[in-house]
PDB file of C-alpha atoms in Angstrom:
ATOM      1  CA  ALA A   3     113.783  99.924 102.120  1.00  0.00           C
ATOM      2  CA  GLU A   4     113.967  99.710 105.904  1.00  0.00           C
ATOM      3  CA  SER A   5     117.021  97.452 105.965  1.00  0.00           C
ATOM      4  CA  GLY A   6     118.627  98.627 102.730  1.00  0.00           C
ATOM      5  CA  GLU A   7     119.123  95.000 101.694  1.00  0.00           C
ATOM      6  CA  GLU A   8     118.547  93.806  98.170  1.00  0.00           C
ATOM      7  CA  ILE A   9     115.552  91.480  98.024  1.00  0.00           C
ATOM      8  CA  LYS A  10     115.581  90.610  94.332  1.00  0.00           C
ATOM      9  CA  GLU A  11     117.585  91.325  91.188  1.00  0.00           C
ATOM     10  CA  ILE A  12     115.550  91.027  88.013  1.00  0.00           C
ATOM     11  CA  GLN A  13     117.023  90.680  84.521  1.00  0.00           C
ATOM     12  CA  ALA A  14     114.012  91.693  82.449  1.00  0.00           C
ATOM     13  CA  HIS A  15     114.881  94.069  79.631  1.00  0.00           C
ATOM     14  CA  ASP A  16     117.226  94.098  76.647  1.00  0.00           C
ATOM     15  CA  GLN A  17     117.991  97.812  77.106  1.00  0.00           C
ATOM     16  CA  GLU A  18     118.022 100.421  79.896  1.00  0.00           C
ATOM     17  CA  VAL A  19     115.115 100.577  82.316  1.00  0.00           C
ATOM     18  CA  VAL A  20     113.777 104.133  82.096  1.00  0.00           C
ATOM     19  CA  CYS A  21     110.859 104.073  84.536  1.00  0.00           C
ATOM     20  CA  LEU A  22     109.348 102.069  87.394  1.00  0.00           C
ATOM     21  CA  ASP A  23     106.114 102.333  89.328  1.00  0.00           C
ATOM     22  CA  TYR A  24     104.472 100.402  92.167  1.00  0.00           C
ATOM     23  CA  SER A  25     100.734  99.918  92.205  1.00  0.00           C
ATOM     24  CA  PRO A  26      98.720 101.031  95.198  1.00  0.00           C
ATOM     25  CA  PHE A  27      98.791  98.316  97.891  1.00  0.00           C
ATOM     26  CA  ILE A  28      96.071  95.768  97.232  1.00  0.00           C
ATOM     27  CA  SER A  29      95.090  94.747 100.763  1.00  0.00           C
ATOM     28  CA  SER A  30      92.741  91.954  99.700  1.00  0.00           C
ATOM     29  CA  LEU A  31      95.684  90.284  97.956  1.00  0.00           C
ATOM     30  CA  ASN A  32      98.346  91.478 100.416  1.00  0.00           C
ATOM     31  CA  GLU A  33     100.608  92.515  97.553  1.00  0.00           C
ATOM     32  CA  TYR A  34     101.979  95.192  95.296  1.00  0.00           C
ATOM     33  CA  THR A  35     102.472  95.098  91.564  1.00  0.00           C
ATOM     34  CA  LEU A  36     105.633  96.558  90.028  1.00  0.00           C
ATOM     35  CA  ALA A  37     105.900  97.736  86.423  1.00  0.00           C
ATOM     36  CA  SER A  38     109.096  98.584  84.543  1.00  0.00           C
ATOM     37  CA  GLY A  39     109.429 100.402  81.222  1.00  0.00           C
ATOM     38  CA  SER A  40     112.485 100.350  78.994  1.00  0.00           C
ATOM     39  CA  ARG A  41     114.126 101.610  75.848  1.00  0.00           C
ATOM     40  CA  ASP A  42     113.362  98.140  74.410  1.00  0.00           C
ATOM     41  CA  TRP A  43     109.702  99.285  73.949  1.00  0.00           C
ATOM     42  CA  MET A  44     108.453  96.819  76.573  1.00  0.00           C
ATOM     43  CA  ILE A  45     106.625  97.129  79.880  1.00  0.00           C
ATOM     44  CA  HIS A  46     107.065  94.181  82.238  1.00  0.00           C
ATOM     45  CA  ILE A  47     104.789  93.619  85.223  1.00  0.00           C
ATOM     46  CA  PHE A  48     105.919  91.791  88.360  1.00  0.00           C
ATOM     47  CA  SER A  49     103.987  90.579  91.426  1.00  0.00           C
ATOM     48  CA  SER A  50     105.358  90.879  94.954  1.00  0.00           C
ATOM     49  CA  LYS A  51     103.217  87.832  95.821  1.00  0.00           C
ATOM     50  CA  ASP A  52     105.318  85.711  93.441  1.00  0.00           C
ATOM     51  CA  ASN A  53     108.716  86.987  94.650  1.00  0.00           C
ATOM     52  CA  TYR A  54     108.595  89.572  91.848  1.00  0.00           C
ATOM     53  CA  GLY A  55     108.094  87.007  89.131  1.00  0.00           C
ATOM     54  CA  ASN A  56     107.084  88.361  85.723  1.00  0.00           C
ATOM     55  CA  VAL A  57     103.310  88.036  85.384  1.00  0.00           C
ATOM     56  CA  SER A  58     102.588  90.071  82.263  1.00  0.00           C
ATOM     57  CA  ASN A  59     104.121  92.091  79.423  1.00  0.00           C
ATOM     58  CA  LEU A  60     102.788  95.058  77.466  1.00  0.00           C
ATOM     59  CA  ASP A  61     104.196  95.722  74.018  1.00  0.00           C
ATOM     60  CA  ASP A  62     101.896  98.259  72.355  1.00  0.00           C
ATOM     61  CA  HIS A  63     104.440 101.096  72.102  1.00  0.00           C
ATOM     62  CA  THR A  64     106.569 101.451  68.992  1.00  0.00           C
ATOM     63  CA  SER A  65     109.472 103.224  70.686  1.00  0.00           C
ATOM     64  CA  SER A  66     111.129 103.678  74.093  1.00  0.00           C
ATOM     65  CA  ILE A  67     108.872 103.863  77.138  1.00  0.00           C
ATOM     66  CA  VAL A  68     109.274 107.286  78.764  1.00  0.00           C
ATOM     67  CA  ALA A  69     106.981 107.013  81.806  1.00  0.00           C
ATOM     68  CA  LEU A  70     104.359 104.745  83.331  1.00  0.00           C
ATOM     69  CA  LYS A  71     101.961 105.077  86.260  1.00  0.00           C
ATOM     70  CA  PHE A  72      99.416 102.969  88.103  1.00  0.00           C
ATOM     71  CA  CYS A  73      96.192 104.698  89.127  1.00  0.00           C
ATOM     72  CA  PHE A  74      92.456 104.276  89.581  1.00  0.00           C
ATOM     73  CA  ASP A  75      89.732 106.123  87.708  1.00  0.00           C
ATOM     74  CA  PRO A  76      87.993 108.056  90.498  1.00  0.00           C
ATOM     75  CA  LYS A  77      84.766 108.244  88.521  1.00  0.00           C
ATOM     76  CA  GLU A  78      84.291 104.457  88.530  1.00  0.00           C
ATOM     77  CA  ARG A  79      81.993 103.110  91.220  1.00  0.00           C
ATOM     78  CA  GLU A  80      83.838 102.019  94.349  1.00  0.00           C
ATOM     79  CA  ASP A  81      82.747  98.387  93.948  1.00  0.00           C
ATOM     80  CA  SER A  82      83.959  98.208  90.347  1.00  0.00           C
ATOM     81  CA  LYS A  83      87.178 100.235  90.366  1.00  0.00           C
ATOM     82  CA  ARG A  84      89.820  98.736  88.130  1.00  0.00           C
ATOM     83  CA  LEU A  85      93.517  99.373  88.374  1.00  0.00           C
ATOM     84  CA  LYS A  86      94.862 101.329  85.383  1.00  0.00           C
ATOM     85  CA  ILE A  87      98.306 101.452  83.843  1.00  0.00           C
ATOM     86  CA  ILE A  88      99.029 104.570  81.836  1.00  0.00           C
ATOM     87  CA  SER A  89     102.234 104.759  79.817  1.00  0.00           C
ATOM     88  CA  SER A  90     103.860 107.213  77.475  1.00  0.00           C
ATOM     89  CA  GLY A  91     106.571 106.653  74.938  1.00  0.00           C
ATOM     90  CA  ALA A  92     108.962 108.325  72.552  1.00  0.00           C
ATOM     91  CA  ASP A  93     106.471 107.216  69.876  1.00  0.00           C
ATOM     92  CA  LYS A  94     104.363 110.252  70.967  1.00  0.00           C
ATOM     93  CA  ALA A  95     101.647 107.973  72.402  1.00  0.00           C
ATOM     94  CA  ILE A  96      99.893 107.769  75.745  1.00  0.00           C
ATOM     95  CA  ILE A  97      98.315 104.339  76.220  1.00  0.00           C
ATOM     96  CA  TYR A  98      95.701 103.410  78.830  1.00  0.00           C
ATOM     97  CA  TRP A  99      95.215  99.826  80.041  1.00  0.00           C
ATOM     98  CA  ASN A 100      92.820  98.256  82.503  1.00  0.00           C
ATOM     99  CA  TYR A 101      94.797  95.819  84.636  1.00  0.00           C
ATOM    100  CA  ASP A 102      93.277  92.965  86.624  1.00  0.00           C
ATOM    101  CA  GLU A 103      95.620  92.405  89.556  1.00  0.00           C
ATOM    102  CA  ILE A 104      94.015  89.021  90.358  1.00  0.00           C
ATOM    103  CA  THR A 105      94.366  87.402  86.914  1.00  0.00           C
ATOM    104  CA  ASN A 106      97.233  89.662  85.717  1.00  0.00           C
ATOM    105  CA  GLU A 107      95.336  90.285  82.503  1.00  0.00           C
ATOM    106  CA  GLN A 108      95.350  93.668  80.800  1.00  0.00           C
ATOM    107  CA  SER A 109      93.222  95.261  78.133  1.00  0.00           C
ATOM    108  CA  LEU A 110      94.091  98.343  76.133  1.00  0.00           C
ATOM    109  CA  TYR A 111      91.168 100.753  76.217  1.00  0.00           C
ATOM    110  CA  HIS A 112      92.544 104.003  74.817  1.00  0.00           C
ATOM    111  CA  LYS A 113      95.538 105.242  72.862  1.00  0.00           C
ATOM    112  CA  GLU A 114      96.278 108.851  72.043  1.00  0.00           C
ATOM    113  CA  VAL A 115      99.067 109.862  69.690  1.00  0.00           C
ATOM    114  CA  PHE A 116     100.364 113.432  69.634  1.00  0.00           C
ATOM    115  CA  LYS A 117     101.206 114.406  66.067  1.00  0.00           C
ATOM    116  CA  ASN A 118     104.095 116.814  66.449  1.00  0.00           C
ATOM    117  CA  ASN A 119     105.369 116.576  70.008  1.00  0.00           C
ATOM    118  CA  LYS A 120     107.362 113.753  71.552  1.00  0.00           C
ATOM    119  CA  ILE A 121     106.480 113.071  75.199  1.00  0.00           C
ATOM    120  CA  VAL A 122     109.465 113.478  77.508  1.00  0.00           C
ATOM    121  CA  SER A 123     107.802 113.079  80.918  1.00  0.00           C
ATOM    122  CA  MET A 124     104.441 112.177  82.416  1.00  0.00           C
ATOM    123  CA  ASP A 125     102.815 112.027  85.841  1.00  0.00           C
ATOM    124  CA  VAL A 126      99.379 111.189  87.193  1.00  0.00           C
ATOM    125  CA  VAL A 127      98.019 113.721  89.684  1.00  0.00           C
ATOM    126  CA  ASP A 128      94.565 113.037  91.141  1.00  0.00           C
ATOM    127  CA  THR A 129      92.326 112.586  88.103  1.00  0.00           C
ATOM    128  CA  LYS A 130      94.712 114.160  85.596  1.00  0.00           C
ATOM    129  CA  ILE A 131      97.602 113.048  83.423  1.00  0.00           C
ATOM    130  CA  VAL A 132     100.220 115.771  83.105  1.00  0.00           C
ATOM    131  CA  ALA A 133     102.516 115.271  80.129  1.00  0.00           C
ATOM    132  CA  GLY A 134     105.570 117.298  79.221  1.00  0.00           C
ATOM    133  CA  HIS A 135     106.387 117.255  75.558  1.00  0.00           C
ATOM    134  CA  ASP A 136     109.362 118.701  73.750  1.00  0.00           C
ATOM    135  CA  LYS A 137     107.345 121.871  72.979  1.00  0.00           C
ATOM    136  CA  LEU A 138     104.028 121.432  74.772  1.00  0.00           C
ATOM    137  CA  LEU A 139     102.437 120.836  78.174  1.00  0.00           C
ATOM    138  CA  THR A 140      99.136 118.937  78.292  1.00  0.00           C
ATOM    139  CA  VAL A 141      96.727 117.920  81.017  1.00  0.00           C
ATOM    140  CA  THR A 142      94.285 115.116  80.225  1.00  0.00           C
ATOM    141  CA  ASP A 143      91.310 113.918  82.279  1.00  0.00           C
ATOM    142  CA  ILE A 144      91.705 110.190  83.081  1.00  0.00           C
ATOM    143  CA  SER A 145      87.994 109.385  82.999  1.00  0.00           C
ATOM    144  CA  TYR A 146      87.070 111.141  79.786  1.00  0.00           C
ATOM    145  CA  LYS A 147      90.457 110.932  78.045  1.00  0.00           C
ATOM    146  CA  ILE A 148      90.134 114.491  76.811  1.00  0.00           C
ATOM    147  CA  ARG A 149      92.720 117.244  77.021  1.00  0.00           C
ATOM    148  CA  ILE A 150      91.602 119.934  79.392  1.00  0.00           C
ATOM    149  CA  PHE A 151      94.717 122.075  79.106  1.00  0.00           C
ATOM    150  CA  GLU A 152      97.328 122.573  76.425  1.00  0.00           C
ATOM    151  CA  LYS A 153     100.061 125.187  76.479  1.00  0.00           C
ATOM    152  CA  LYS A 154     102.835 125.870  74.012  1.00  0.00           C
ATOM    153  CA  PRO A 155     105.788 127.831  75.330  1.00  0.00           C
ATOM    154  CA  GLU A 156     105.962 131.435  74.356  1.00  0.00           C
ATOM    155  CA  LYS A 157     108.901 132.453  72.249  1.00  0.00           C
ATOM    156  CA  ILE A 158     111.680 134.125  74.150  1.00  0.00           C
ATOM    157  CA  LYS A 159     113.100 137.202  72.488  1.00  0.00           C
ATOM    158  CA  ALA A 160     116.836 137.543  72.611  1.00  0.00           C
ATOM    159  CA  SER A 161     117.988 140.656  74.408  1.00  0.00           C
ATOM    160  CA  GLY A 162     121.016 142.690  73.511  1.00  0.00           C
ATOM    161  CA  SER A 163     122.401 143.150  70.020  1.00  0.00           C
TER     162      SER A 163
END
């Protein structure tokens, strides 16, 4: 970013890339991990240590990936914190993975599917996942994977005639 020069072009997906996220810097490994999500239903994971070579793929969504984020579960003990990848898709699902940045292995540990509301955006803020749906806003606790807030928009009455 400092020089503005391209360092790598990656041809990874069959359709448009919709979202990207960098992991927190892993000082013991002196690297970052980059994840990309696409309309091709795939998440690809790349390591800066390997010149952004593809090190893993996640394919548990059944529709376009809408958003993805790296985070840590703050309730895990400091000596056993595992990097998490949380993704949401047009399939109305939020999927949680543990990701081992040393072995590049991942394990799915929770999947939540919203019955009536497609997810259109998602962010991780502190210990919460904030998801915007087509007609709903939800906040979910990362550690307990329970919704702590849910709000449907109130109907707007038309003014005038």
